[in-house]
């Protein structure tokens, strides 16, 4: 029996390392999260992406403890929910996330959405709070999510710390390459959310043909495409079989032509599944 293939690490701009492949828990019900996380860890995942918005941070912490794997071997990301952008609220929300996870710190903490139409568009003050969380040592790295290029430029102008990552929607139908290119130029690693377009790209004939040619599943082909483009990915599933299938992408490569064919599926903003970060203004009740 061969051992599980090793997931590559990426070094962030603050020197910390992050596994390029992980497990996303968006829409996993709170009561099912501990067991899904434990399954993923048993298969070999060492990176979990959660958020206060997902209401399952507690289950993530429980799943890690249940697995018996050292907390330090698992990279944990959580995010500041919309609604807590004011500095005092951000501090309280950060403390609550750490409490819910049940550990002393978090590896990566992100501003979930920029909310440029709320709080007078002041995500800069929110980012300065995250800089404090990093200085305190309870957020080992800090980053943002759903930031457009002009939001990143505003942070660069007004603050000291370059975000370690920008977690944005990226999949073959929405390659989001302008934001990715800004990240590559400015040492901000892109994390690709909804990497298999919530399943919608798996029936695509181009993906299907490549999958058939190389004897892999459509999900494996698309996840491998992300990894070869250098982004971080964390597909979500609650099925042990799919969790295993998604992880099994480190023993093959796509050709340059195959990568190009998949990249050409891009539909621009017409392919976007999530909201527009420039106008999204949902906050929790
Ligand atoms: P995804 O692209 O990971 O797709 C998940 C869906 O695909 C699920 O319905 C699952 O059942 C199905 N699926 C998974 N593996 C499969 C397989 N091998 N074969 C067939 N179907 C399969 O979508 P997602 O959950 O939206 O995104 C992944 C993660 O990204 C989330 O869990 C979350 O951590 C993160 N995310 C972040 C944001 C953000 O605003 N920062 C937004 C959405 C998601």
mmCIF file of C-alpha atoms and ligand atoms in Angstrom:
data_model
loop_
_atom_site.group_PDB
_atom_site.id
_atom_site.type_symbol
_atom_site.label_atom_id
_atom_site.label_comp_id
_atom_site.label_asym_id
_atom_site.label_seq_id
_atom_site.Cartn_x
_atom_site.Cartn_y
_atom_site.Cartn_z
ATOM 1 C CA UNK A 1 0.000 0.000 0.000
ATOM 2 C CA UNK A 2 1.333 3.436 -0.888
ATOM 3 C CA UNK A 3 0.963 6.305 1.560
ATOM 4 C CA UNK A 4 -1.320 9.268 0.787
ATOM 5 C CA UNK A 5 0.325 11.673 -1.674
ATOM 6 C CA UNK A 6 1.713 14.790 -0.089
ATOM 7 C CA UNK A 7 -0.173 18.038 -0.639
ATOM 8 C CA UNK A 8 2.234 20.852 -1.610
ATOM 9 C CA UNK A 9 2.657 23.769 0.799
ATOM 10 C CA UNK A 10 2.655 27.390 -0.326
ATOM 11 C CA UNK A 11 4.728 29.968 1.559
ATOM 12 C CA UNK A 12 2.701 33.090 2.303
ATOM 13 C CA UNK A 13 4.141 36.621 2.217
ATOM 14 C CA UNK A 14 4.543 36.580 6.026
ATOM 15 C CA UNK A 15 6.638 33.390 5.898
ATOM 16 C CA UNK A 16 3.904 31.040 7.167
ATOM 17 C CA UNK A 17 3.099 27.938 5.155
ATOM 18 C CA UNK A 18 -0.337 26.760 4.018
ATOM 19 C CA UNK A 19 -1.330 23.450 2.403
ATOM 20 C CA UNK A 20 -2.442 24.194 -1.165
ATOM 21 C CA UNK A 21 -5.366 21.799 -0.857
ATOM 22 C CA UNK A 22 -7.981 21.697 1.892
ATOM 23 C CA UNK A 23 -11.558 21.005 2.925
ATOM 24 C CA UNK A 24 -14.325 23.649 2.710
ATOM 25 C CA UNK A 25 -17.275 23.404 5.082
ATOM 26 C CA UNK A 26 -19.723 25.988 3.694
ATOM 27 C CA UNK A 27 -23.290 24.618 3.901
ATOM 28 C CA UNK A 28 -22.316 21.625 6.014
ATOM 29 C CA UNK A 29 -24.953 21.623 8.769
ATOM 30 C CA UNK A 30 -23.460 22.321 12.215
ATOM 31 C CA UNK A 31 -24.382 18.844 13.509
ATOM 32 C CA UNK A 32 -22.687 17.081 10.578
ATOM 33 C CA UNK A 33 -19.515 19.144 10.558
ATOM 34 C CA UNK A 34 -17.428 17.324 13.193
ATOM 35 C CA UNK A 35 -17.896 14.009 11.439
ATOM 36 C CA UNK A 36 -17.163 15.431 7.935
ATOM 37 C CA UNK A 37 -14.013 17.165 9.218
ATOM 38 C CA UNK A 38 -12.860 14.021 10.959
ATOM 39 C CA UNK A 39 -13.391 12.011 7.743
ATOM 40 C CA UNK A 40 -11.377 14.550 5.744
ATOM 41 C CA UNK A 41 -8.536 14.481 8.285
ATOM 42 C CA UNK A 42 -8.472 10.680 8.260
ATOM 43 C CA UNK A 43 -8.137 10.747 4.462
ATOM 44 C CA UNK A 44 -5.181 13.131 4.753
ATOM 45 C CA UNK A 45 -6.549 16.692 4.506
ATOM 46 C CA UNK A 46 -4.704 19.110 6.816
ATOM 47 C CA UNK A 47 -6.418 22.405 5.974
ATOM 48 C CA UNK A 48 -9.991 23.371 6.886
ATOM 49 C CA UNK A 49 -11.782 26.484 5.610
ATOM 50 C CA UNK A 50 -14.680 27.695 7.770
ATOM 51 C CA UNK A 51 -16.308 31.023 8.685
ATOM 52 C CA UNK A 52 -18.542 32.488 11.364
ATOM 53 C CA UNK A 53 -21.146 32.838 8.589
ATOM 54 C CA UNK A 54 -21.237 29.039 8.142
ATOM 55 C CA UNK A 55 -22.265 28.547 11.812
ATOM 56 C CA UNK A 56 -20.088 25.449 12.089
ATOM 57 C CA UNK A 57 -16.775 26.597 13.626
ATOM 58 C CA UNK A 58 -17.620 24.584 16.740
ATOM 59 C CA UNK A 59 -17.988 21.408 14.667
ATOM 60 C CA UNK A 60 -14.661 22.107 12.953
ATOM 61 C CA UNK A 61 -12.859 22.292 16.304
ATOM 62 C CA UNK A 62 -14.660 19.183 17.519
ATOM 63 C CA UNK A 63 -13.804 17.241 14.348
ATOM 64 C CA UNK A 64 -10.114 18.102 14.755
ATOM 65 C CA UNK A 65 -10.119 17.027 18.406
ATOM 66 C CA UNK A 66 -12.046 13.825 17.567
ATOM 67 C CA UNK A 67 -9.473 12.916 14.898
ATOM 68 C CA UNK A 68 -6.683 12.780 17.478
ATOM 69 C CA UNK A 69 -4.438 14.772 15.113
ATOM 70 C CA UNK A 70 -2.387 17.544 16.728
ATOM 71 C CA UNK A 71 -3.928 20.973 16.325
ATOM 72 C CA UNK A 72 -0.574 22.220 15.007
ATOM 73 C CA UNK A 73 -0.735 19.796 12.106
ATOM 74 C CA UNK A 74 -3.994 21.301 10.838
ATOM 75 C CA UNK A 75 -4.240 24.684 9.114
ATOM 76 C CA UNK A 76 -7.490 26.429 10.142
ATOM 77 C CA UNK A 77 -9.015 29.442 8.413
ATOM 78 C CA UNK A 78 -12.009 31.405 9.644
ATOM 79 C CA UNK A 79 -13.533 34.707 8.589
ATOM 80 C CA UNK A 80 -15.017 37.882 10.040
ATOM 81 C CA UNK A 81 -18.704 37.867 9.255
ATOM 82 C CA UNK A 82 -20.458 40.788 7.597
ATOM 83 C CA UNK A 83 -22.022 42.953 10.266
ATOM 84 C CA UNK A 84 -18.922 43.052 12.457
ATOM 85 C CA UNK A 85 -16.734 45.445 10.506
ATOM 86 C CA UNK A 86 -16.611 48.160 13.174
ATOM 87 C CA UNK A 87 -13.383 47.765 15.199
ATOM 88 C CA UNK A 88 -14.986 46.807 18.560
ATOM 89 C CA UNK A 89 -17.395 44.398 16.876
ATOM 90 C CA UNK A 90 -14.514 42.877 14.912
ATOM 91 C CA UNK A 91 -12.596 42.216 18.138
ATOM 92 C CA UNK A 92 -15.642 40.539 19.737
ATOM 93 C CA UNK A 93 -16.346 38.458 16.607
ATOM 94 C CA UNK A 94 -12.714 37.349 16.381
ATOM 95 C CA UNK A 95 -12.733 36.265 20.055
ATOM 96 C CA UNK A 96 -16.015 34.390 19.455
ATOM 97 C CA UNK A 97 -14.565 32.529 16.443
ATOM 98 C CA UNK A 98 -11.512 31.424 18.437
ATOM 99 C CA UNK A 99 -13.767 30.346 21.339
ATOM 100 C CA UNK A 100 -16.046 28.379 19.010
ATOM 101 C CA UNK A 101 -13.096 26.566 17.446
ATOM 102 C CA UNK A 102 -11.836 25.826 20.952
ATOM 103 C CA UNK A 103 -8.138 26.480 20.272
ATOM 104 C CA UNK A 104 -5.764 29.297 21.284
ATOM 105 C CA UNK A 105 -5.404 30.749 17.813
ATOM 106 C CA UNK A 106 -6.346 30.471 14.156
ATOM 107 C CA UNK A 107 -3.873 30.045 11.274
ATOM 108 C CA UNK A 108 -5.600 32.478 8.957
ATOM 109 C CA UNK A 109 -8.332 35.034 9.573
ATOM 110 C CA UNK A 110 -10.040 36.846 6.696
ATOM 111 C CA UNK A 111 -12.436 39.737 6.159
ATOM 112 C CA UNK A 112 -15.212 37.721 4.505
ATOM 113 C CA UNK A 113 -16.604 40.486 2.240
ATOM 114 C CA UNK A 114 -15.441 44.079 1.651
ATOM 115 C CA UNK A 115 -18.997 45.545 1.928
ATOM 116 C CA UNK A 116 -17.995 48.750 0.125
ATOM 117 C CA UNK A 117 -21.543 50.143 0.319
ATOM 118 C CA UNK A 118 -21.791 49.750 4.112
ATOM 119 C CA UNK A 119 -19.841 51.325 7.003
ATOM 120 C CA UNK A 120 -18.993 54.272 4.687
ATOM 121 C CA UNK A 121 -16.961 51.803 2.669
ATOM 122 C CA UNK A 122 -14.426 51.720 5.500
ATOM 123 C CA UNK A 123 -12.935 48.230 5.295
ATOM 124 C CA UNK A 124 -9.528 49.854 5.934
ATOM 125 C CA UNK A 125 -10.319 50.309 9.670
ATOM 126 C CA UNK A 126 -11.477 46.692 9.753
ATOM 127 C CA UNK A 127 -8.205 45.573 8.160
ATOM 128 C CA UNK A 128 -6.269 47.546 10.822
ATOM 129 C CA UNK A 129 -8.045 45.424 13.453
ATOM 130 C CA UNK A 130 -6.902 42.263 11.691
ATOM 131 C CA UNK A 131 -3.359 43.684 11.751
ATOM 132 C CA UNK A 132 -3.740 43.860 15.555
ATOM 133 C CA UNK A 133 -4.970 40.261 15.733
ATOM 134 C CA UNK A 134 -1.811 39.246 13.887
ATOM 135 C CA UNK A 135 0.409 41.321 16.190
ATOM 136 C CA UNK A 136 -1.304 39.671 19.196
ATOM 137 C CA UNK A 137 -0.311 36.318 17.659
ATOM 138 C CA UNK A 138 -3.818 34.835 17.767
ATOM 139 C CA UNK A 139 -4.215 35.110 13.985
ATOM 140 C CA UNK A 140 -0.990 33.663 12.612
ATOM 141 C CA UNK A 141 -1.758 35.111 9.165
ATOM 142 C CA UNK A 142 -4.403 37.540 7.936
ATOM 143 C CA UNK A 143 -6.072 38.035 4.583
ATOM 144 C CA UNK A 144 -9.199 39.079 2.763
ATOM 145 C CA UNK A 145 -11.964 37.501 0.739
ATOM 146 C CA UNK A 146 -13.966 38.776 -2.201
ATOM 147 C CA UNK A 147 -11.747 41.844 -2.605
ATOM 148 C CA UNK A 148 -11.584 43.371 -6.068
ATOM 149 C CA UNK A 149 -8.383 44.979 -7.392
ATOM 150 C CA UNK A 150 -9.473 48.485 -6.348
ATOM 151 C CA UNK A 151 -10.205 47.268 -2.784
ATOM 152 C CA UNK A 152 -6.709 45.753 -2.610
ATOM 153 C CA UNK A 153 -5.221 48.985 -3.942
ATOM 154 C CA UNK A 154 -6.995 50.924 -1.204
ATOM 155 C CA UNK A 155 -5.504 48.648 1.461
ATOM 156 C CA UNK A 156 -2.046 49.018 -0.119
ATOM 157 C CA UNK A 157 -2.359 52.803 0.003
ATOM 158 C CA UNK A 158 -3.610 53.096 3.584
ATOM 159 C CA UNK A 159 -2.205 50.161 5.606
ATOM 160 C CA UNK A 160 1.085 48.401 6.329
ATOM 161 C CA UNK A 161 0.269 44.726 5.864
ATOM 162 C CA UNK A 162 -0.256 43.120 2.470
ATOM 163 C CA UNK A 163 -2.995 40.460 2.807
ATOM 164 C CA UNK A 164 -1.500 36.964 2.735
ATOM 165 C CA UNK A 165 -4.400 35.662 0.631
ATOM 166 C CA UNK A 166 -7.465 36.852 -1.230
ATOM 167 C CA UNK A 167 -10.192 34.187 -1.259
ATOM 168 C CA UNK A 168 -12.337 34.763 -4.357
ATOM 169 C CA UNK A 169 -14.723 32.902 -6.623
ATOM 170 C CA UNK A 170 -12.677 31.025 -9.260
ATOM 171 C CA UNK A 171 -13.669 28.066 -11.425
ATOM 172 C CA UNK A 172 -13.556 27.260 -15.143
ATOM 173 C CA UNK A 173 -16.726 29.275 -15.843
ATOM 174 C CA UNK A 174 -15.377 32.314 -13.944
ATOM 175 C CA UNK A 175 -11.593 32.385 -14.044
ATOM 176 C CA UNK A 176 -11.385 35.808 -12.368
ATOM 177 C CA UNK A 177 -7.942 36.294 -13.904
ATOM 178 C CA UNK A 178 -7.603 40.061 -13.421
ATOM 179 C CA UNK A 179 -7.873 39.749 -9.632
ATOM 180 C CA UNK A 180 -5.591 36.678 -9.693
ATOM 181 C CA UNK A 181 -3.003 38.604 -11.733
ATOM 182 C CA UNK A 182 -2.974 41.473 -9.221
ATOM 183 C CA UNK A 183 -2.416 38.894 -6.477
ATOM 184 C CA UNK A 184 0.482 37.262 -8.331
ATOM 185 C CA UNK A 185 2.117 40.666 -8.814
ATOM 186 C CA UNK A 186 1.675 41.697 -5.164
ATOM 187 C CA UNK A 187 2.459 38.449 -3.256
ATOM 188 C CA UNK A 188 -1.213 37.825 -2.405
ATOM 189 C CA UNK A 189 -2.033 34.127 -2.901
ATOM 190 C CA UNK A 190 -5.405 33.427 -4.499
ATOM 191 C CA UNK A 191 -7.721 30.969 -2.794
ATOM 192 C CA UNK A 192 -10.360 29.742 -5.248
ATOM 193 C CA UNK A 193 -13.807 29.356 -3.703
ATOM 194 C CA UNK A 194 -16.502 27.147 -5.283
ATOM 195 C CA UNK A 195 -13.649 25.509 -7.237
ATOM 196 C CA UNK A 196 -15.931 23.024 -9.031
ATOM 197 C CA UNK A 197 -18.652 25.685 -9.443
ATOM 198 C CA UNK A 198 -20.764 23.842 -6.849
ATOM 199 C CA UNK A 199 -20.851 20.883 -9.228
ATOM 200 C CA UNK A 200 -22.076 22.893 -12.239
ATOM 201 C CA UNK A 201 -18.892 22.488 -14.274
ATOM 202 C CA UNK A 202 -18.716 18.711 -13.856
ATOM 203 C CA UNK A 203 -21.105 17.983 -16.742
ATOM 204 C CA UNK A 204 -19.192 20.192 -19.164
ATOM 205 C CA UNK A 205 -18.243 18.227 -22.333
ATOM 206 C CA UNK A 206 -14.701 19.665 -22.459
ATOM 207 C CA UNK A 207 -14.053 18.614 -18.867
ATOM 208 C CA UNK A 208 -15.726 15.256 -19.530
ATOM 209 C CA UNK A 209 -13.542 14.551 -22.549
ATOM 210 C CA UNK A 210 -10.311 15.339 -20.704
ATOM 211 C CA UNK A 211 -11.478 13.201 -17.780
ATOM 212 C CA UNK A 212 -12.078 10.298 -20.132
ATOM 213 C CA UNK A 213 -8.702 10.741 -21.891
ATOM 214 C CA UNK A 214 -6.738 10.536 -18.651
ATOM 215 C CA UNK A 215 -8.969 8.190 -16.669
ATOM 216 C CA UNK A 216 -9.864 10.650 -13.891
ATOM 217 C CA UNK A 217 -13.211 12.070 -12.758
ATOM 218 C CA UNK A 218 -14.404 15.526 -13.893
ATOM 219 C CA UNK A 219 -14.008 16.830 -10.309
ATOM 220 C CA UNK A 220 -10.408 15.582 -10.198
ATOM 221 C CA UNK A 221 -9.618 17.246 -13.530
ATOM 222 C CA UNK A 222 -11.006 20.617 -12.438
ATOM 223 C CA UNK A 223 -9.312 20.496 -9.018
ATOM 224 C CA UNK A 224 -6.003 19.588 -10.691
ATOM 225 C CA UNK A 225 -6.462 22.568 -13.069
ATOM 226 C CA UNK A 226 -6.632 24.875 -10.017
ATOM 227 C CA UNK A 227 -3.571 23.330 -8.389
ATOM 228 C CA UNK A 228 -1.513 23.672 -11.570
ATOM 229 C CA UNK A 229 -2.545 27.332 -11.884
ATOM 230 C CA UNK A 230 -1.065 27.834 -8.402
ATOM 231 C CA UNK A 231 -4.242 28.656 -6.478
ATOM 232 C CA UNK A 232 -5.303 27.182 -3.152
ATOM 233 C CA UNK A 233 -8.515 25.077 -3.238
ATOM 234 C CA UNK A 234 -10.820 23.465 -0.672
ATOM 235 C CA UNK A 235 -13.789 21.692 -2.266
ATOM 236 C CA UNK A 236 -16.752 20.848 -0.064
ATOM 237 C CA UNK A 237 -18.505 17.488 0.230
ATOM 238 C CA UNK A 238 -20.076 15.414 2.998
ATOM 239 C CA UNK A 239 -19.743 12.139 1.104
ATOM 240 C CA UNK A 240 -16.668 10.171 2.261
ATOM 241 C CA UNK A 241 -16.278 8.782 -1.251
ATOM 242 C CA UNK A 242 -16.199 12.261 -2.829
ATOM 243 C CA UNK A 243 -13.973 13.659 -0.084
ATOM 244 C CA UNK A 244 -11.509 10.898 -0.956
ATOM 245 C CA UNK A 245 -11.920 11.344 -4.731
ATOM 246 C CA UNK A 246 -11.253 15.094 -4.489
ATOM 247 C CA UNK A 247 -8.062 14.516 -2.498
ATOM 248 C CA UNK A 248 -6.698 12.040 -5.021
ATOM 249 C CA UNK A 249 -5.231 14.534 -7.500
ATOM 250 C CA UNK A 250 -1.521 14.468 -6.743
ATOM 251 C CA UNK A 251 -0.453 11.562 -8.952
ATOM 252 C CA UNK A 252 -1.136 13.060 -12.384
ATOM 253 C CA UNK A 253 -0.643 16.238 -14.396
ATOM 254 C CA UNK A 254 -2.633 17.998 -17.100
ATOM 255 C CA UNK A 255 -0.913 19.021 -20.337
ATOM 256 C CA UNK A 256 -0.589 22.727 -21.199
ATOM 257 C CA UNK A 257 -3.231 22.207 -23.900
ATOM 258 C CA UNK A 258 -5.668 20.626 -21.427
ATOM 259 C CA UNK A 259 -5.155 23.511 -18.997
ATOM 260 C CA UNK A 260 -5.758 25.984 -21.820
ATOM 261 C CA UNK A 261 -8.930 24.198 -22.988
ATOM 262 C CA UNK A 262 -10.379 24.379 -19.474
ATOM 263 C CA UNK A 263 -9.353 28.019 -19.031
ATOM 264 C CA UNK A 264 -11.152 28.854 -22.286
ATOM 265 C CA UNK A 265 -14.478 27.791 -20.718
ATOM 266 C CA UNK A 266 -14.475 31.161 -18.898
ATOM 267 C CA UNK A 267 -17.728 33.091 -19.380
ATOM 268 C CA UNK A 268 -16.592 36.223 -17.540
ATOM 269 C CA UNK A 269 -19.086 37.673 -15.041
ATOM 270 C CA UNK A 270 -21.866 35.707 -16.789
ATOM 271 C CA UNK A 271 -20.289 32.600 -15.229
ATOM 272 C CA UNK A 272 -20.222 34.022 -11.704
ATOM 273 C CA UNK A 273 -22.324 32.082 -9.162
ATOM 274 C CA UNK A 274 -21.934 34.339 -6.151
ATOM 275 C CA UNK A 275 -22.823 37.979 -5.600
ATOM 276 C CA UNK A 276 -20.905 40.962 -6.969
ATOM 277 C CA UNK A 277 -18.411 42.035 -4.270
ATOM 278 C CA UNK A 278 -18.871 45.684 -5.303
ATOM 279 C CA UNK A 279 -22.556 45.694 -4.331
ATOM 280 C CA UNK A 280 -23.002 42.766 -1.920
ATOM 281 C CA UNK A 281 -24.376 44.200 1.341
ATOM 282 C CA UNK A 282 -25.962 41.273 3.213
ATOM 283 C CA UNK A 283 -25.466 41.355 6.968
ATOM 284 C CA UNK A 284 -26.748 38.848 9.552
ATOM 285 C CA UNK A 285 -29.924 39.762 11.460
HETATM 286 P P1 LIG B 1 -17.682 23.554 -4.443
HETATM 287 O O1 LIG B 1 -17.280 24.104 -5.774
HETATM 288 O O2 LIG B 1 -16.652 22.994 -3.543
HETATM 289 O O3 LIG B 1 -18.826 22.489 -4.734
HETATM 290 C C1 LIG B 1 -19.472 21.788 -3.706
HETATM 291 C C2 LIG B 1 -20.604 20.951 -4.315
HETATM 292 O O4 LIG B 1 -20.076 20.023 -5.237
HETATM 293 C C3 LIG B 1 -21.362 20.176 -3.249
HETATM 294 O O5 LIG B 1 -22.733 20.192 -3.575
HETATM 295 C C4 LIG B 1 -20.825 18.747 -3.381
HETATM 296 O O6 LIG B 1 -21.775 17.803 -3.087
HETATM 297 C C5 LIG B 1 -20.434 18.684 -4.847
HETATM 298 N N1 LIG B 1 -19.245 17.820 -5.016
HETATM 299 C C6 LIG B 1 -18.106 17.860 -4.287
HETATM 300 N N2 LIG B 1 -17.228 16.949 -4.717
HETATM 301 C C7 LIG B 1 -17.821 16.318 -5.753
HETATM 302 C C8 LIG B 1 -17.406 15.263 -6.624
HETATM 303 N N3 LIG B 1 -16.204 14.707 -6.495
HETATM 304 N N4 LIG B 1 -18.265 14.856 -7.594
HETATM 305 C C9 LIG B 1 -19.474 15.427 -7.731
HETATM 306 N N5 LIG B 1 -19.915 16.440 -6.942
HETATM 307 C C10 LIG B 1 -19.107 16.867 -5.960
HETATM 308 O O7 LIG B 1 -18.518 24.723 -3.730
HETATM 309 P P2 LIG B 1 -18.467 25.499 -2.351
HETATM 310 O O8 LIG B 1 -18.767 24.653 -1.193
HETATM 311 O O9 LIG B 1 -19.331 26.692 -2.582
HETATM 312 O O10 LIG B 1 -16.956 26.028 -2.242
HETATM 313 C C11 LIG B 1 -15.933 25.352 -1.551
HETATM 314 C C12 LIG B 1 -15.527 26.121 -0.312
HETATM 315 O O11 LIG B 1 -15.135 27.460 -0.636
HETATM 316 C C13 LIG B 1 -16.655 26.305 0.713
HETATM 317 O O12 LIG B 1 -16.959 25.134 1.430
HETATM 318 C C14 LIG B 1 -16.085 27.420 1.544
HETATM 319 O O13 LIG B 1 -15.105 26.915 2.422
HETATM 320 C C15 LIG B 1 -15.449 28.302 0.469
HETATM 321 N N6 LIG B 1 -16.337 29.400 0.014
HETATM 322 C C16 LIG B 1 -16.013 30.666 0.349
HETATM 323 C C17 LIG B 1 -16.803 31.737 -0.045
HETATM 324 C C18 LIG B 1 -16.400 33.133 0.317
HETATM 325 O O14 LIG B 1 -17.191 34.069 0.123
HETATM 326 N N7 LIG B 1 -15.219 33.334 0.841
HETATM 327 C C19 LIG B 1 -17.974 31.506 -0.787
HETATM 328 C C20 LIG B 1 -18.297 30.179 -1.125
HETATM 329 C C21 LIG B 1 -17.471 29.143 -0.732
#
